[in-house]
């Protein structure tokens, strides 16, 4: 018995639908090529295609006084979308990342204004234990960083010369006070005589990176200028010096100035000075 020729069956609607759907899905999956900029290949490069650049905003060695706010200024250019962190090197503790603080010590903060290149680590109420190396770091690959050396010191004033000064009557008396506080301390300094403030026109104060120096000048010294002079800076220990304005000479401690008129030397004053020398030599 001869079998009839097989007649091909028409494609079923379900099969046509599946083939068409697969074709559509295939075309939809072919996305346009992604253009990768040079900045995507440069780990850490900003939107301009340049690597971040870190610079010291001031000095790498920062000195602060106990109780003051220490400021470590790091300038970062071409940062892009990268993060900035401050690291304490002695224990590798991350203190801040961007504007967020990651330490329970609330004295540590970061100061930054949006769009600015300045990233400043603030150490409020600085203590001597805060001294050490701090690192400003950008999370590039490899990481880029700047190291700062913070030195927190106990501040005190010191008046140059002996603790007891003898000045000739009608001479010029000069006292110099040095305070180990840096320029950015915003220290206020006052001179006192027996606890009473002197006029600000009598002294000149200058600042350097590590010290504040104040020079007091008393012209035409009189008996009323004798007493205890105090160099009194804010947030630092004070210093005193005893000043005696006399007539005559006292070579061991006399300040040399512009000589004026002489007055008779009182005998009891001579005896007092001789006794002072004898006591000093007997020690």
GROMACS .gro file of C-alpha atoms in nm:
model
  283
    1UNK     CA    1   0.000   0.000   0.000
    2UNK     CA    2   0.147   0.332  -0.106
    3UNK     CA    3   0.147   0.601   0.150
    4UNK     CA    4   0.039   0.941   0.038
    5UNK     CA    5   0.304   1.212   0.005
    6UNK     CA    6   0.351   1.417   0.321
    7UNK     CA    7   0.211   1.762   0.283
    8UNK     CA    8   0.406   2.017   0.491
    9UNK     CA    9   0.190   2.167   0.758
   10UNK     CA   10   0.166   2.543   0.771
   11UNK     CA   11   0.355   2.703   1.061
   12UNK     CA   12   0.150   2.722   1.372
   13UNK     CA   13   0.062   3.066   1.499
   14UNK     CA   14   0.225   2.994   1.835
   15UNK     CA   15   0.559   2.913   1.678
   16UNK     CA   16   0.554   3.227   1.465
   17UNK     CA   17   0.480   3.435   1.772
   18UNK     CA   18   0.772   3.289   1.967
   19UNK     CA   19   1.018   3.342   1.680
   20UNK     CA   20   0.903   3.701   1.629
   21UNK     CA   21   0.929   3.774   2.001
   22UNK     CA   22   1.285   3.639   2.020
   23UNK     CA   23   1.384   3.850   1.720
   24UNK     CA   24   1.247   4.164   1.883
   25UNK     CA   25   1.417   4.090   2.211
   26UNK     CA   26   1.748   4.033   2.034
   27UNK     CA   27   1.729   4.368   1.857
   28UNK     CA   28   1.635   4.548   2.178
   29UNK     CA   29   1.931   4.397   2.361
   30UNK     CA   30   2.180   4.546   2.118
   31UNK     CA   31   2.254   4.876   2.296
   32UNK     CA   32   2.450   5.164   2.157
   33UNK     CA   33   2.822   5.144   2.239
   34UNK     CA   34   2.926   5.320   2.566
   35UNK     CA   35   3.184   5.591   2.516
   36UNK     CA   36   3.444   5.567   2.793
   37UNK     CA   37   3.633   5.886   2.855
   38UNK     CA   38   3.998   5.907   2.946
   39UNK     CA   39   3.903   5.995   3.303
   40UNK     CA   40   3.748   5.649   3.343
   41UNK     CA   41   4.085   5.490   3.276
   42UNK     CA   42   4.278   5.724   3.502
   43UNK     CA   43   4.201   5.603   3.850
   44UNK     CA   44   4.107   5.914   4.047
   45UNK     CA   45   4.094   6.157   3.756
   46UNK     CA   46   3.831   6.426   3.782
   47UNK     CA   47   3.579   6.536   3.525
   48UNK     CA   48   3.853   6.733   3.349
   49UNK     CA   49   4.055   6.416   3.294
   50UNK     CA   50   4.328   6.532   3.535
   51UNK     CA   51   4.449   6.347   3.840
   52UNK     CA   52   4.373   6.510   4.176
   53UNK     CA   53   4.650   6.742   4.297
   54UNK     CA   54   4.713   6.793   4.668
   55UNK     CA   55   4.892   7.095   4.812
   56UNK     CA   56   4.964   7.236   5.156
   57UNK     CA   57   4.740   7.532   5.229
   58UNK     CA   58   4.995   7.658   5.479
   59UNK     CA   59   5.280   7.467   5.635
   60UNK     CA   60   5.328   7.096   5.683
   61UNK     CA   61   5.443   7.158   6.042
   62UNK     CA   62   5.159   7.305   6.247
   63UNK     CA   63   5.210   7.431   6.602
   64UNK     CA   64   4.913   7.496   6.830
   65UNK     CA   65   4.878   7.582   7.196
   66UNK     CA   66   4.691   7.371   7.446
   67UNK     CA   67   4.324   7.468   7.451
   68UNK     CA   68   4.327   7.632   7.110
   69UNK     CA   69   4.194   7.508   6.776
   70UNK     CA   70   4.457   7.350   6.552
   71UNK     CA   71   4.394   7.388   6.178
   72UNK     CA   72   4.547   7.161   5.915
   73UNK     CA   73   4.470   7.298   5.568
   74UNK     CA   74   4.485   7.063   5.268
   75UNK     CA   75   4.408   7.196   4.919
   76UNK     CA   76   4.283   6.951   4.658
   77UNK     CA   77   4.234   7.033   4.290
   78UNK     CA   78   4.054   6.823   4.024
   79UNK     CA   79   3.890   6.610   4.291
   80UNK     CA   80   3.595   6.501   4.078
   81UNK     CA   81   3.371   6.250   4.255
   82UNK     CA   82   3.645   6.117   4.480
   83UNK     CA   83   3.628   6.116   4.861
   84UNK     CA   84   3.861   6.304   5.096
   85UNK     CA   85   3.959   6.151   5.429
   86UNK     CA   86   4.170   6.262   5.725
   87UNK     CA   87   4.371   5.983   5.888
   88UNK     CA   88   4.552   5.983   6.223
   89UNK     CA   89   4.869   5.793   6.146
   90UNK     CA   90   4.958   5.661   6.490
   91UNK     CA   91   4.655   5.430   6.496
   92UNK     CA   92   4.540   5.462   6.131
   93UNK     CA   93   4.207   5.591   6.258
   94UNK     CA   94   3.981   5.750   5.995
   95UNK     CA   95   3.873   6.075   6.157
   96UNK     CA   96   3.663   6.219   5.874
   97UNK     CA   97   3.550   6.134   5.524
   98UNK     CA   98   3.421   6.422   5.315
   99UNK     CA   99   3.225   6.634   5.567
  100UNK     CA  100   3.134   6.344   5.796
  101UNK     CA  101   3.314   6.262   6.122
  102UNK     CA  102   3.391   5.900   6.207
  103UNK     CA  103   3.525   5.930   6.559
  104UNK     CA  104   3.357   5.956   6.897
  105UNK     CA  105   3.590   6.246   6.981
  106UNK     CA  106   3.376   6.543   6.885
  107UNK     CA  107   3.679   6.775   6.891
  108UNK     CA  108   3.768   6.657   6.539
  109UNK     CA  109   3.580   6.819   6.252
  110UNK     CA  110   3.639   6.903   5.889
  111UNK     CA  111   3.569   7.246   5.742
  112UNK     CA  112   3.482   7.258   5.372
  113UNK     CA  113   3.261   7.474   5.154
  114UNK     CA  114   3.102   7.323   4.847
  115UNK     CA  115   3.304   7.404   4.538
  116UNK     CA  116   3.611   7.501   4.739
  117UNK     CA  117   3.947   7.325   4.714
  118UNK     CA  118   4.013   7.371   5.087
  119UNK     CA  119   3.970   7.076   5.322
  120UNK     CA  120   4.064   7.178   5.677
  121UNK     CA  121   4.090   6.940   5.970
  122UNK     CA  122   3.994   7.118   6.292
  123UNK     CA  123   4.120   6.989   6.626
  124UNK     CA  124   3.923   7.188   6.882
  125UNK     CA  125   4.058   7.235   7.236
  126UNK     CA  126   4.386   7.075   7.129
  127UNK     CA  127   4.580   6.873   7.387
  128UNK     CA  128   4.943   6.762   7.393
  129UNK     CA  129   4.827   6.405   7.325
  130UNK     CA  130   4.697   6.523   6.985
  131UNK     CA  131   5.052   6.581   6.864
  132UNK     CA  132   5.156   6.359   6.575
  133UNK     CA  133   5.116   6.293   6.203
  134UNK     CA  134   4.783   6.345   6.026
  135UNK     CA  135   4.723   6.258   5.663
  136UNK     CA  136   4.493   6.421   5.409
  137UNK     CA  137   4.402   6.144   5.164
  138UNK     CA  138   4.212   6.104   4.835
  139UNK     CA  139   4.082   5.756   4.741
  140UNK     CA  140   4.260   5.729   4.408
  141UNK     CA  141   4.441   5.412   4.303
  142UNK     CA  142   4.710   5.433   4.422
  143UNK     CA  143   4.604   5.666   4.701
  144UNK     CA  144   4.730   6.023   4.704
  145UNK     CA  145   4.799   6.193   5.035
  146UNK     CA  146   4.975   6.474   5.223
  147UNK     CA  147   5.121   6.435   5.573
  148UNK     CA  148   5.094   6.707   5.839
  149UNK     CA  149   5.294   6.718   6.163
  150UNK     CA  150   5.088   6.867   6.446
  151UNK     CA  151   5.275   6.986   6.755
  152UNK     CA  152   5.061   7.092   7.052
  153UNK     CA  153   5.257   7.278   7.320
  154UNK     CA  154   5.198   7.421   7.664
  155UNK     CA  155   5.214   7.796   7.603
  156UNK     CA  156   5.387   8.034   7.840
  157UNK     CA  157   5.534   8.381   7.838
  158UNK     CA  158   5.898   8.459   7.915
  159UNK     CA  159   6.046   8.804   7.974
  160UNK     CA  160   6.403   8.817   7.847
  161UNK     CA  161   6.676   8.905   8.095
  162UNK     CA  162   6.699   8.868   8.473
  163UNK     CA  163   6.398   8.856   8.699
  164UNK     CA  164   6.501   9.179   8.869
  165UNK     CA  165   6.596   9.484   8.662
  166UNK     CA  166   6.753   9.809   8.783
  167UNK     CA  167   6.702  10.109   8.555
  168UNK     CA  168   6.854  10.454   8.586
  169UNK     CA  169   6.628  10.744   8.659
  170UNK     CA  170   6.523  10.927   8.339
  171UNK     CA  171   6.654  10.644   8.117
  172UNK     CA  172   6.471  10.432   7.859
  173UNK     CA  173   6.344  10.102   7.996
  174UNK     CA  174   6.290   9.820   7.747
  175UNK     CA  175   6.125   9.485   7.828
  176UNK     CA  176   6.079   9.204   7.575
  177UNK     CA  177   5.830   8.922   7.622
  178UNK     CA  178   5.829   8.607   7.409
  179UNK     CA  179   5.533   8.368   7.401
  180UNK     CA  180   5.561   8.026   7.233
  181UNK     CA  181   5.239   8.067   7.040
  182UNK     CA  182   5.219   8.067   6.658
  183UNK     CA  183   5.097   8.347   6.435
  184UNK     CA  184   4.751   8.194   6.380
  185UNK     CA  185   4.677   8.176   6.752
  186UNK     CA  186   4.509   8.519   6.754
  187UNK     CA  187   4.667   8.579   7.092
  188UNK     CA  188   4.587   8.899   7.280
  189UNK     CA  189   4.866   9.029   7.499
  190UNK     CA  190   4.859   9.296   7.769
  191UNK     CA  191   5.130   9.447   7.987
  192UNK     CA  192   5.049   9.515   8.351
  193UNK     CA  193   5.224   9.721   8.618
  194UNK     CA  194   5.140   9.600   8.967
  195UNK     CA  195   4.826   9.441   8.824
  196UNK     CA  196   4.707   9.752   8.638
  197UNK     CA  197   4.696   9.753   8.254
  198UNK     CA  198   4.936   9.986   8.078
  199UNK     CA  199   4.840  10.191   7.774
  200UNK     CA  200   4.863   9.996   7.448
  201UNK     CA  201   5.072  10.274   7.293
  202UNK     CA  202   5.362  10.165   7.515
  203UNK     CA  203   5.427   9.830   7.347
  204UNK     CA  204   5.450   9.671   7.004
  205UNK     CA  205   5.358   9.306   6.944
  206UNK     CA  206   5.479   9.097   6.649
  207UNK     CA  207   5.405   8.739   6.547
  208UNK     CA  208   5.601   8.468   6.366
  209UNK     CA  209   5.523   8.109   6.274
  210UNK     CA  210   5.618   7.990   6.623
  211UNK     CA  211   5.635   8.288   6.859
  212UNK     CA  212   5.462   8.607   6.964
  213UNK     CA  213   5.704   8.882   7.068
  214UNK     CA  214   5.600   9.197   7.252
  215UNK     CA  215   5.834   9.488   7.328
  216UNK     CA  216   5.745   9.734   7.602
  217UNK     CA  217   5.921  10.073   7.607
  218UNK     CA  218   5.913  10.312   7.902
  219UNK     CA  219   6.073  10.646   7.819
  220UNK     CA  220   6.220  10.874   8.085
  221UNK     CA  221   6.176  10.623   8.365
  222UNK     CA  222   6.053  10.765   8.696
  223UNK     CA  223   6.007  10.632   9.046
  224UNK     CA  224   5.644  10.565   8.959
  225UNK     CA  225   5.761  10.322   8.690
  226UNK     CA  226   5.908  10.091   8.954
  227UNK     CA  227   5.711   9.778   9.035
  228UNK     CA  228   5.615   9.436   8.902
  229UNK     CA  229   5.567   9.421   8.526
  230UNK     CA  230   5.356   9.133   8.393
  231UNK     CA  231   5.341   9.005   8.037
  232UNK     CA  232   4.987   8.866   8.021
  233UNK     CA  233   4.891   8.679   7.702
  234UNK     CA  234   4.553   8.513   7.673
  235UNK     CA  235   4.553   8.130   7.696
  236UNK     CA  236   4.914   8.115   7.814
  237UNK     CA  237   5.101   8.135   8.144
  238UNK     CA  238   5.204   8.489   8.243
  239UNK     CA  239   5.556   8.614   8.321
  240UNK     CA  240   5.673   8.877   8.573
  241UNK     CA  241   5.980   9.093   8.624
  242UNK     CA  242   6.068   9.331   8.908
  243UNK     CA  243   6.180   9.677   8.795
  244UNK     CA  244   6.357   9.926   9.021
  245UNK     CA  245   6.416  10.279   8.894
  246UNK     CA  246   6.709  10.425   9.087
  247UNK     CA  247   6.962  10.704   9.077
  248UNK     CA  248   7.326  10.601   9.048
  249UNK     CA  249   7.476  10.282   8.912
  250UNK     CA  250   7.419   9.913   8.977
  251UNK     CA  251   7.643   9.742   8.722
  252UNK     CA  252   7.522   9.387   8.781
  253UNK     CA  253   7.165   9.446   8.661
  254UNK     CA  254   7.145   9.808   8.539
  255UNK     CA  255   6.978   9.859   8.203
  256UNK     CA  256   7.172  10.100   7.984
  257UNK     CA  257   6.959  10.378   7.848
  258UNK     CA  258   6.960  10.749   7.784
  259UNK     CA  259   7.114  10.903   8.094
  260UNK     CA  260   6.929  11.189   8.251
  261UNK     CA  261   6.986  11.416   8.547
  262UNK     CA  262   7.142  11.268   8.858
  263UNK     CA  263   6.992  11.286   9.203
  264UNK     CA  264   7.176  11.237   9.533
  265UNK     CA  265   7.204  10.875   9.632
  266UNK     CA  266   7.040  10.798   9.964
  267UNK     CA  267   7.276  10.628  10.213
  268UNK     CA  268   7.016  10.369  10.314
  269UNK     CA  269   6.972  10.273   9.947
  270UNK     CA  270   7.348  10.217   9.912
  271UNK     CA  271   7.344   9.994  10.221
  272UNK     CA  272   7.050   9.801  10.079
  273UNK     CA  273   7.232   9.739   9.752
  274UNK     CA  274   7.554   9.636   9.927
  275UNK     CA  275   7.361   9.392  10.142
  276UNK     CA  276   7.195   9.247   9.834
  277UNK     CA  277   7.537   9.188   9.672
  278UNK     CA  278   7.678   9.026   9.988
  279UNK     CA  279   7.385   8.789  10.018
  280UNK     CA  280   7.410   8.697   9.650
  281UNK     CA  281   7.784   8.625   9.676
  282UNK     CA  282   7.748   8.414   9.990
  283UNK     CA  283   7.513   8.165   9.819
   0.00000   0.00000   0.00000
